[in-house]
Amino acid sequence: MGSPLLAHYADRLQSAIAAKSTAAVVGIDPVLERLPPALCAGVTDNASAAAALAAFARDVIEVVAPLVPAVKINSAFFEAFGAAGVAAFFASVAEARRRGLLVISDIKRGDIGSTATLYARGHLGSPEVADELQVPDAVTVAGYLGVNAVRPFAETAAATGRGLYVLVRPSDPGADEIHEFGGERPLYRFLAERVAEWGSLPERVGATGLSCVGAVVAPKDAESTRALRAAMPNTPFLVPGYGAQGGTAEACRACFREDGRGAAVNASRSVIYAYEDETRLARCEGDWKRCIESAAREFAADIAGIMEG
Amino acid sequence: MGSPLLAHYADRLQSAIAAKSTAAVVGIDPVLERLPPALCAGVTDNASAAAALAAFARDVIEVVAPLVPAVKINSAFFEAFGAAGVAAFFASVAEARRRGLLVISDIKRGDIGSTATLYARGHLGSPEVADELQVPDAVTVAGYLGVNAVRPFAETAAATGRGLYVLVRPSDPGADEIHEFGGERPLYRFLAERVAEWGSLPERVGATGLSCVGAVVAPKDAESTRALRAAMPNTPFLVPGYGAQGGTAEACRACFREDGRGAAVNASRSVIYAYEDETRLARCEGDWKRCIESAAREFAADIAGIMEG
């Protein structure tokens, strides 16, 4: 696979978090119907819808780039508009990287090994193309098809200084019927153990002791989150469910290690649609970008407070 | 959601199977390095790679269209080449539908409910665009995030005469660590019960008694496959693992109901790369399309034999 093209993902993420003094990650989930009216006025087909999403993403990225270390860009919201949407997705990844943000592509792909190799190539890049701006710094991965589904992502990530986050505990309560399956030792605990193992290979561990194999861990409650942190001591957590999805500060705190490292906390809708709050919109004199900026500042400060304990 | 735009998926599939006298489905998994040399001679970037994949898919579709009722087109193999690859994927879906084949888009998407809605829109189409040729007849779905992840696909499918296949038992043995999880009553059995429930809503059941909510069931062995057939009596099965992945005829037979309905059996590599077999290539006088045609005929006949029991 050749030598790493970039420093280890967990080290780069930790540096970016230190530089911005917050582990807040803004999620870019653009829904056409919720965009500022000026952006979606001329939308008639997939191509114009994709252009509107790209314009919105570009503006969000510009506003939040000075405030947070990373953005998470969700493929589904772009893929809804076909190949044009996918092109807008990759353009948004590149735009965020150009602005100096780390980028997590939220793709949740999962397939059998021979197919997973192709998804890894498409989204994490082969080592030869890993310096392209369209390749994100990390991706989310579904590990439900086992080690073979994850290996191609982990190997490419380790070889190129990139990362992955395997779904361990999703934020949607509807996912509990599967993740709580198995009684005393439910599936999400088993997944956590496997993620810890997959991440423990020496070539996957960075200078901070954290792996390039991370986990998506929704902060359901503080106690079970602490147990997951203990089960995956060297695993970076990507924490969804802050803000609109209702994660609590205490459960979020439990996602961090005692050294204050090891987690990045995502909020999407509560930041990027902050202008839907009429009080905020009035305070920002009707300027939707200022609404996003003020919401992102508050979110970044919230997470900084949680990191300090 | 409006009234159905097409007849029920299971009814349409059953008619197509009857018309071709076989439930064989050819899988289109194009790997650049394995294409006939003439097709990938000029490949230098994603755009030219995508064009090569589209040309190969077009030729495979032309050859197999008279022989089988449906093709399964795997997104990963196209997505490996970015937005250009995704455009080639949708073009291949349209090409197969234009040739009169039913098309299953193998996308295995799975995300929380609000996001699943967007994936469903992108791949099954909203009812308003469901007559577009780029919208397939069915998709594969990952149900590991529970009912909310599946509902948007099931609702769109029921409203537009389309279908979905939820992963219940994948063919890769590496997936067993998750699917066999839980001991006596393992996860794949729980998934089967849920799929049967999701498919049993009256508006999801067609005239043949089969649902638009199907299951991906690899024929691991005849006994456990019979148990899955019994647990999902009204669920159409999409059966991977025939041919290159080694499913046996007896286990395949167990995927069909006693009335000979309810399953479609996929083979990908053993058909589309049939020209890699030098004996066959010599027999076909070096013509790679004739190799695919003869392999597709043999596969179609094999499955017809299995259906007769």
PDB file of N, CA, C and O in Angstrom, chain B residues 108-167:
ATOM      1  N   LYS B 108     -27.598  -1.598  -1.043  1.00  0.00           N
ATOM      2  CA  LYS B 108     -27.414  -1.937   0.380  1.00  0.00           C
ATOM      3  C   LYS B 108     -27.326  -0.704   1.269  1.00  0.00           C
ATOM      4  O   LYS B 108     -26.576  -0.670   2.236  1.00  0.00           O
ATOM      5  N   ARG B 109     -28.117   0.325   0.974  1.00  0.00           N
ATOM      6  CA  ARG B 109     -28.114   1.507   1.811  1.00  0.00           C
ATOM      7  C   ARG B 109     -28.856   1.233   3.113  1.00  0.00           C
ATOM      8  O   ARG B 109     -29.835   0.468   3.118  1.00  0.00           O
ATOM      9  N   GLY B 110     -28.420   1.866   4.165  1.00  0.00           N
ATOM     10  CA  GLY B 110     -29.095   1.740   5.447  1.00  0.00           C
ATOM     11  C   GLY B 110     -28.693   2.892   6.335  1.00  0.00           C
ATOM     12  O   GLY B 110     -27.515   3.105   6.596  1.00  0.00           O
ATOM     13  N   ASP B 111     -29.652   3.683   6.773  1.00  0.00           N
ATOM     14  CA  ASP B 111     -29.346   4.817   7.645  1.00  0.00           C
ATOM     15  C   ASP B 111     -30.586   5.102   8.479  1.00  0.00           C
ATOM     16  O   ASP B 111     -31.635   4.499   8.271  1.00  0.00           O
ATOM     17  N   ILE B 112     -30.462   6.032   9.421  1.00  0.00           N
ATOM     18  CA  ILE B 112     -31.606   6.350  10.261  1.00  0.00           C
ATOM     19  C   ILE B 112     -32.719   6.938   9.395  1.00  0.00           C
ATOM     20  O   ILE B 112     -32.482   7.376   8.271  1.00  0.00           O
ATOM     21  N   GLY B 113     -33.932   6.957   9.965  1.00  0.00           N
ATOM     22  CA  GLY B 113     -35.127   7.227   9.172  1.00  0.00           C
ATOM     23  C   GLY B 113     -35.098   8.476   8.320  1.00  0.00           C
ATOM     24  O   GLY B 113     -35.415   8.433   7.120  1.00  0.00           O
ATOM     25  N   SER B 114     -34.682   9.617   8.908  1.00  0.00           N
ATOM     26  CA  SER B 114     -34.731  10.859   8.146  1.00  0.00           C
ATOM     27  C   SER B 114     -33.765  10.795   6.966  1.00  0.00           C
ATOM     28  O   SER B 114     -34.020  11.378   5.908  1.00  0.00           O
ATOM     29  N   THR B 115     -32.678  10.075   7.138  1.00  0.00           N
ATOM     30  CA  THR B 115     -31.696   9.944   6.071  1.00  0.00           C
ATOM     31  C   THR B 115     -32.109   8.870   5.074  1.00  0.00           C
ATOM     32  O   THR B 115     -31.905   9.016   3.860  1.00  0.00           O
ATOM     33  N   ALA B 116     -32.732   7.798   5.576  1.00  0.00           N
ATOM     34  CA  ALA B 116     -33.194   6.725   4.697  1.00  0.00           C
ATOM     35  C   ALA B 116     -34.193   7.262   3.673  1.00  0.00           C
ATOM     36  O   ALA B 116     -34.242   6.800   2.530  1.00  0.00           O
ATOM     37  N   THR B 117     -34.979   8.249   4.093  1.00  0.00           N
ATOM     38  CA  THR B 117     -35.939   8.870   3.171  1.00  0.00           C
ATOM     39  C   THR B 117     -35.228   9.430   1.937  1.00  0.00           C
ATOM     40  O   THR B 117     -35.718   9.312   0.813  1.00  0.00           O
ATOM     41  N   LEU B 118     -34.067  10.023   2.171  1.00  0.00           N
ATOM     42  CA  LEU B 118     -33.312  10.612   1.051  1.00  0.00           C
ATOM     43  C   LEU B 118     -32.715   9.529   0.162  1.00  0.00           C
ATOM     44  O   LEU B 118     -32.713   9.650  -1.068  1.00  0.00           O
ATOM     45  N   TYR B 119     -32.200   8.462   0.774  1.00  0.00           N
ATOM     46  CA  TYR B 119     -31.682   7.358  -0.034  1.00  0.00           C
ATOM     47  C   TYR B 119     -32.802   6.725  -0.865  1.00  0.00           C
ATOM     48  O   TYR B 119     -32.607   6.359  -2.025  1.00  0.00           O
ATOM     49  N   ALA B 120     -33.982   6.588  -0.248  1.00  0.00           N
ATOM     50  CA  ALA B 120     -35.116   6.012  -0.991  1.00  0.00           C
ATOM     51  C   ALA B 120     -35.490   6.902  -2.169  1.00  0.00           C
ATOM     52  O   ALA B 120     -35.772   6.423  -3.273  1.00  0.00           O
ATOM     53  N   ARG B 121     -35.470   8.206  -1.923  1.00  0.00           N
ATOM     54  CA  ARG B 121     -35.789   9.151  -2.992  1.00  0.00           C
ATOM     55  C   ARG B 121     -34.774   9.058  -4.127  1.00  0.00           C
ATOM     56  O   ARG B 121     -35.127   9.090  -5.307  1.00  0.00           O
ATOM     57  N   GLY B 122     -33.497   8.926  -3.767  1.00  0.00           N
ATOM     58  CA  GLY B 122     -32.448   8.870  -4.783  1.00  0.00           C
ATOM     59  C   GLY B 122     -32.485   7.594  -5.613  1.00  0.00           C
ATOM     60  O   GLY B 122     -32.164   7.614  -6.799  1.00  0.00           O
ATOM     61  N   HIS B 123     -32.884   6.495  -4.981  1.00  0.00           N
ATOM     62  CA  HIS B 123     -32.738   5.212  -5.675  1.00  0.00           C
ATOM     63  C   HIS B 123     -34.045   4.551  -6.074  1.00  0.00           C
ATOM     64  O   HIS B 123     -34.071   3.774  -7.021  1.00  0.00           O
ATOM     65  N   LEU B 124     -35.125   4.799  -5.357  1.00  0.00           N
ATOM     66  CA  LEU B 124     -36.430   4.252  -5.783  1.00  0.00           C
ATOM     67  C   LEU B 124     -37.289   5.335  -6.418  1.00  0.00           C
ATOM     68  O   LEU B 124     -38.327   5.037  -7.002  1.00  0.00           O
ATOM     69  N   GLY B 125     -36.864   6.584  -6.272  1.00  0.00           N
ATOM     70  CA  GLY B 125     -37.628   7.675  -6.873  1.00  0.00           C
ATOM     71  C   GLY B 125     -38.815   8.051  -6.013  1.00  0.00           C
ATOM     72  O   GLY B 125     -39.353   7.237  -5.274  1.00  0.00           O
ATOM     73  N   SER B 126     -39.169   9.292  -6.049  1.00  0.00           N
ATOM     74  CA  SER B 126     -40.427   9.688  -5.435  1.00  0.00           C
ATOM     75  C   SER B 126     -41.529   9.273  -6.409  1.00  0.00           C
ATOM     76  O   SER B 126     -41.267   9.046  -7.591  1.00  0.00           O
ATOM     77  N   PRO B 127     -42.756   9.133  -5.936  1.00  0.00           N
ATOM     78  CA  PRO B 127     -43.830   8.708  -6.848  1.00  0.00           C
ATOM     79  C   PRO B 127     -43.919   9.574  -8.101  1.00  0.00           C
ATOM     80  O   PRO B 127     -44.248   9.094  -9.175  1.00  0.00           O
ATOM     81  N   GLU B 128     -43.559  10.844  -7.958  1.00  0.00           N
ATOM     82  CA  GLU B 128     -43.672  11.753  -9.112  1.00  0.00           C
ATOM     83  C   GLU B 128     -42.709  11.397 -10.244  1.00  0.00           C
ATOM     84  O   GLU B 128     -42.983  11.672 -11.401  1.00  0.00           O
ATOM     85  N   VAL B 129     -41.548  10.838  -9.897  1.00  0.00           N
ATOM     86  CA  VAL B 129     -40.573  10.557 -10.943  1.00  0.00           C
ATOM     87  C   VAL B 129     -40.438   9.069 -11.219  1.00  0.00           C
ATOM     88  O   VAL B 129     -39.565   8.638 -11.948  1.00  0.00           O
ATOM     89  N   ALA B 130     -41.346   8.274 -10.655  1.00  0.00           N
ATOM     90  CA  ALA B 130     -41.165   6.824 -10.695  1.00  0.00           C
ATOM     91  C   ALA B 130     -41.321   6.226 -12.089  1.00  0.00           C
ATOM     92  O   ALA B 130     -41.078   5.053 -12.283  1.00  0.00           O
ATOM     93  N   ASP B 131     -41.723   7.000 -13.065  1.00  0.00           N
ATOM     94  CA  ASP B 131     -41.764   6.447 -14.416  1.00  0.00           C
ATOM     95  C   ASP B 131     -40.481   6.738 -15.196  1.00  0.00           C
ATOM     96  O   ASP B 131     -40.356   6.390 -16.354  1.00  0.00           O
ATOM     97  N   GLU B 132     -39.541   7.390 -14.538  1.00  0.00           N
ATOM     98  CA  GLU B 132     -38.264   7.630 -15.189  1.00  0.00           C
ATOM     99  C   GLU B 132     -37.518   6.312 -15.373  1.00  0.00           C
ATOM    100  O   GLU B 132     -37.517   5.461 -14.488  1.00  0.00           O
ATOM    101  N   LEU B 133     -36.846   6.162 -16.506  1.00  0.00           N
ATOM    102  CA  LEU B 133     -36.135   4.915 -16.780  1.00  0.00           C
ATOM    103  C   LEU B 133     -34.988   4.662 -15.810  1.00  0.00           C
ATOM    104  O   LEU B 133     -34.583   3.534 -15.601  1.00  0.00           O
ATOM    105  N   GLN B 134     -34.449   5.735 -15.205  1.00  0.00           N
ATOM    106  CA  GLN B 134     -33.304   5.544 -14.307  1.00  0.00           C
ATOM    107  C   GLN B 134     -33.688   4.970 -12.951  1.00  0.00           C
ATOM    108  O   GLN B 134     -32.826   4.656 -12.146  1.00  0.00           O
ATOM    109  N   VAL B 135     -34.980   4.866 -12.694  1.00  0.00           N
ATOM    110  CA  VAL B 135     -35.426   4.298 -11.421  1.00  0.00           C
ATOM    111  C   VAL B 135     -35.566   2.785 -11.592  1.00  0.00           C
ATOM    112  O   VAL B 135     -36.291   2.330 -12.476  1.00  0.00           O
ATOM    113  N   PRO B 136     -34.880   2.000 -10.768  1.00  0.00           N
ATOM    114  CA  PRO B 136     -34.939   0.548 -10.939  1.00  0.00           C
ATOM    115  C   PRO B 136     -36.277  -0.006 -10.454  1.00  0.00           C
ATOM    116  O   PRO B 136     -37.100   0.720  -9.893  1.00  0.00           O
ATOM    117  N   ASP B 137     -36.475  -1.302 -10.663  1.00  0.00           N
ATOM    118  CA  ASP B 137     -37.693  -1.952 -10.177  1.00  0.00           C
ATOM    119  C   ASP B 137     -37.591  -2.317  -8.709  1.00  0.00           C
ATOM    120  O   ASP B 137     -38.610  -2.444  -8.031  1.00  0.00           O
ATOM    121  N   ALA B 138     -36.362  -2.502  -8.227  1.00  0.00           N
ATOM    122  CA  ALA B 138     -36.170  -2.860  -6.814  1.00  0.00           C
ATOM    123  C   ALA B 138     -34.761  -2.475  -6.389  1.00  0.00           C
ATOM    124  O   ALA B 138     -33.896  -2.206  -7.231  1.00  0.00           O
ATOM    125  N   VAL B 139     -34.568  -2.423  -5.087  1.00  0.00           N
ATOM    126  CA  VAL B 139     -33.238  -2.132  -4.525  1.00  0.00           C
ATOM    127  C   VAL B 139     -32.951  -3.124  -3.389  1.00  0.00           C
ATOM    128  O   VAL B 139     -33.880  -3.688  -2.817  1.00  0.00           O
ATOM    129  N   THR B 140     -31.668  -3.288  -3.079  1.00  0.00           N
ATOM    130  CA  THR B 140     -31.302  -3.992  -1.850  1.00  0.00           C
ATOM    131  C   THR B 140     -31.107  -2.955  -0.749  1.00  0.00           C
ATOM    132  O   THR B 140     -30.643  -1.842  -1.003  1.00  0.00           O
ATOM    133  N   VAL B 141     -31.494  -3.342   0.467  1.00  0.00           N
ATOM    134  CA  VAL B 141     -31.483  -2.417   1.606  1.00  0.00           C
ATOM    135  C   VAL B 141     -30.851  -3.114   2.814  1.00  0.00           C
ATOM    136  O   VAL B 141     -31.072  -4.307   3.038  1.00  0.00           O
ATOM    137  N   ALA B 142     -30.076  -2.359   3.595  1.00  0.00           N
ATOM    138  CA  ALA B 142     -29.556  -2.865   4.873  1.00  0.00           C
ATOM    139  C   ALA B 142     -30.540  -2.456   5.965  1.00  0.00           C
ATOM    140  O   ALA B 142     -30.829  -1.269   6.119  1.00  0.00           O
ATOM    141  N   GLY B 143     -31.047  -3.423   6.703  1.00  0.00           N
ATOM    142  CA  GLY B 143     -32.079  -3.140   7.704  1.00  0.00           C
ATOM    143  C   GLY B 143     -31.547  -3.070   9.126  1.00  0.00           C
ATOM    144  O   GLY B 143     -32.336  -3.104  10.072  1.00  0.00           O
ATOM    145  N   TYR B 144     -30.237  -2.919   9.286  1.00  0.00           N
ATOM    146  CA  TYR B 144     -29.622  -3.024  10.619  1.00  0.00           C
ATOM    147  C   TYR B 144     -29.924  -1.821  11.499  1.00  0.00           C
ATOM    148  O   TYR B 144     -29.642  -1.834  12.685  1.00  0.00           O
ATOM    149  N   LEU B 145     -30.458  -0.753  10.916  1.00  0.00           N
ATOM    150  CA  LEU B 145     -30.871   0.376  11.739  1.00  0.00           C
ATOM    151  C   LEU B 145     -32.370   0.317  12.018  1.00  0.00           C
ATOM    152  O   LEU B 145     -32.962   1.297  12.460  1.00  0.00           O
ATOM    153  N   GLY B 146     -32.970  -0.831  11.761  1.00  0.00           N
ATOM    154  CA  GLY B 146     -34.340  -1.057  12.218  1.00  0.00           C
ATOM    155  C   GLY B 146     -35.420  -0.550  11.285  1.00  0.00           C
ATOM    156  O   GLY B 146     -35.168  -0.153  10.136  1.00  0.00           O
ATOM    157  N   VAL B 147     -36.617  -0.575  11.799  1.00  0.00           N
ATOM    158  CA  VAL B 147     -37.800  -0.327  10.975  1.00  0.00           C
ATOM    159  C   VAL B 147     -37.773   1.048  10.309  1.00  0.00           C
ATOM    160  O   VAL B 147     -38.200   1.193   9.153  1.00  0.00           O
ATOM    161  N   ASN B 148     -37.261   2.061  10.991  1.00  0.00           N
ATOM    162  CA  ASN B 148     -37.270   3.408  10.402  1.00  0.00           C
ATOM    163  C   ASN B 148     -36.371   3.504   9.166  1.00  0.00           C
ATOM    164  O   ASN B 148     -36.587   4.355   8.302  1.00  0.00           O
ATOM    165  N   ALA B 149     -35.340   2.652   9.146  1.00  0.00           N
ATOM    166  CA  ALA B 149     -34.417   2.655   8.009  1.00  0.00           C
ATOM    167  C   ALA B 149     -35.040   1.998   6.791  1.00  0.00           C
ATOM    168  O   ALA B 149     -34.660   2.276   5.655  1.00  0.00           O
ATOM    169  N   VAL B 150     -36.017   1.130   7.033  1.00  0.00           N
ATOM    170  CA  VAL B 150     -36.630   0.353   5.951  1.00  0.00           C
ATOM    171  C   VAL B 150     -37.922   0.994   5.453  1.00  0.00           C
ATOM    172  O   VAL B 150     -38.255   0.922   4.271  1.00  0.00           O
ATOM    173  N   ARG B 151     -38.643   1.654   6.375  1.00  0.00           N
ATOM    174  CA  ARG B 151     -39.973   2.168   6.047  1.00  0.00           C
ATOM    175  C   ARG B 151     -39.998   3.063   4.800  1.00  0.00           C
ATOM    176  O   ARG B 151     -40.877   2.885   3.944  1.00  0.00           O
ATOM    177  N   PRO B 152     -39.079   4.034   4.659  1.00  0.00           N
ATOM    178  CA  PRO B 152     -39.175   4.892   3.468  1.00  0.00           C
ATOM    179  C   PRO B 152     -39.064   4.108   2.160  1.00  0.00           C
ATOM    180  O   PRO B 152     -39.751   4.426   1.186  1.00  0.00           O
ATOM    181  N   PHE B 153     -38.236   3.076   2.155  1.00  0.00           N
ATOM    182  CA  PHE B 153     -38.129   2.239   0.954  1.00  0.00           C
ATOM    183  C   PHE B 153     -39.411   1.449   0.744  1.00  0.00           C
ATOM    184  O   PHE B 153     -39.927   1.362  -0.373  1.00  0.00           O
ATOM    185  N   ALA B 154     -39.948   0.872   1.824  1.00  0.00           N
ATOM    186  CA  ALA B 154     -41.148   0.037   1.703  1.00  0.00           C
ATOM    187  C   ALA B 154     -42.337   0.872   1.261  1.00  0.00           C
ATOM    188  O   ALA B 154     -43.146   0.437   0.426  1.00  0.00           O
ATOM    189  N   GLU B 155     -42.464   2.077   1.811  1.00  0.00           N
ATOM    190  CA  GLU B 155     -43.604   2.931   1.440  1.00  0.00           C
ATOM    191  C   GLU B 155     -43.518   3.364  -0.016  1.00  0.00           C
ATOM    192  O   GLU B 155     -44.517   3.340  -0.741  1.00  0.00           O
ATOM    193  N   THR B 156     -42.323   3.787  -0.437  1.00  0.00           N
ATOM    194  CA  THR B 156     -42.166   4.196  -1.834  1.00  0.00           C
ATOM    195  C   THR B 156     -42.392   3.007  -2.762  1.00  0.00           C
ATOM    196  O   THR B 156     -43.047   3.134  -3.803  1.00  0.00           O
ATOM    197  N   ALA B 157     -41.866   1.859  -2.366  1.00  0.00           N
ATOM    198  CA  ALA B 157     -42.032   0.659  -3.197  1.00  0.00           C
ATOM    199  C   ALA B 157     -43.514   0.316  -3.351  1.00  0.00           C
ATOM    200  O   ALA B 157     -43.992   0.088  -4.465  1.00  0.00           O
ATOM    201  N   ALA B 158     -44.244   0.316  -2.240  1.00  0.00           N
ATOM    202  CA  ALA B 158     -45.668  -0.042  -2.290  1.00  0.00           C
ATOM    203  C   ALA B 158     -46.445   0.959  -3.138  1.00  0.00           C
ATOM    204  O   ALA B 158     -47.370   0.591  -3.865  1.00  0.00           O
ATOM    205  N   ALA B 159     -46.051   2.228  -3.067  1.00  0.00           N
ATOM    206  CA  ALA B 159     -46.798   3.278  -3.772  1.00  0.00           C
ATOM    207  C   ALA B 159     -46.504   3.310  -5.269  1.00  0.00           C
ATOM    208  O   ALA B 159     -47.289   3.877  -6.035  1.00  0.00           O
ATOM    209  N   THR B 160     -45.397   2.736  -5.686  1.00  0.00           N
ATOM    210  CA  THR B 160     -44.984   2.884  -7.085  1.00  0.00           C
ATOM    211  C   THR B 160     -44.849   1.555  -7.820  1.00  0.00           C
ATOM    212  O   THR B 160     -44.370   1.534  -8.960  1.00  0.00           O
ATOM    213  N   GLY B 161     -45.213   0.467  -7.178  1.00  0.00           N
ATOM    214  CA  GLY B 161     -45.082  -0.836  -7.838  1.00  0.00           C
ATOM    215  C   GLY B 161     -43.653  -1.312  -7.912  1.00  0.00           C
ATOM    216  O   GLY B 161     -43.259  -2.027  -8.840  1.00  0.00           O
ATOM    217  N   ARG B 162     -42.869  -0.903  -6.913  1.00  0.00           N
ATOM    218  CA  ARG B 162     -41.470  -1.332  -6.873  1.00  0.00           C
ATOM    219  C   ARG B 162     -41.214  -2.219  -5.651  1.00  0.00           C
ATOM    220  O   ARG B 162     -42.136  -2.496  -4.870  1.00  0.00           O
ATOM    221  N   GLY B 163     -39.967  -2.683  -5.510  1.00  0.00           N
ATOM    222  CA  GLY B 163     -39.673  -3.625  -4.428  1.00  0.00           C
ATOM    223  C   GLY B 163     -38.362  -3.337  -3.733  1.00  0.00           C
ATOM    224  O   GLY B 163     -37.581  -2.480  -4.159  1.00  0.00           O
ATOM    225  N   LEU B 164     -38.146  -4.039  -2.620  1.00  0.00           N
ATOM    226  CA  LEU B 164     -36.875  -3.953  -1.904  1.00  0.00           C
ATOM    227  C   LEU B 164     -36.542  -5.323  -1.356  1.00  0.00           C
ATOM    228  O   LEU B 164     -37.433  -6.140  -1.104  1.00  0.00           O
ATOM    229  N   TYR B 165     -35.272  -5.564  -1.196  1.00  0.00           N
ATOM    230  CA  TYR B 165     -34.784  -6.801  -0.596  1.00  0.00           C
ATOM    231  C   TYR B 165     -33.902  -6.417   0.588  1.00  0.00           C
ATOM    232  O   TYR B 165     -32.857  -5.783   0.407  1.00  0.00           O
ATOM    233  N   VAL B 166     -34.327  -6.794   1.780  1.00  0.00           N
ATOM    234  CA  VAL B 166     -33.564  -6.483   2.988  1.00  0.00           C
ATOM    235  C   VAL B 166     -32.549  -7.600   3.229  1.00  0.00           C
ATOM    236  O   VAL B 166     -32.892  -8.787   3.152  1.00  0.00           O
ATOM    237  N   LEU B 167     -31.322  -7.228   3.541  1.00  0.00           N
ATOM    238  CA  LEU B 167     -30.287  -8.219   3.841  1.00  0.00           C
ATOM    239  C   LEU B 167     -30.677  -9.025   5.074  1.00  0.00           C
ATOM    240  O   LEU B 167     -30.831  -8.467   6.164  1.00  0.00           O
TER     241      LEU B 167
END
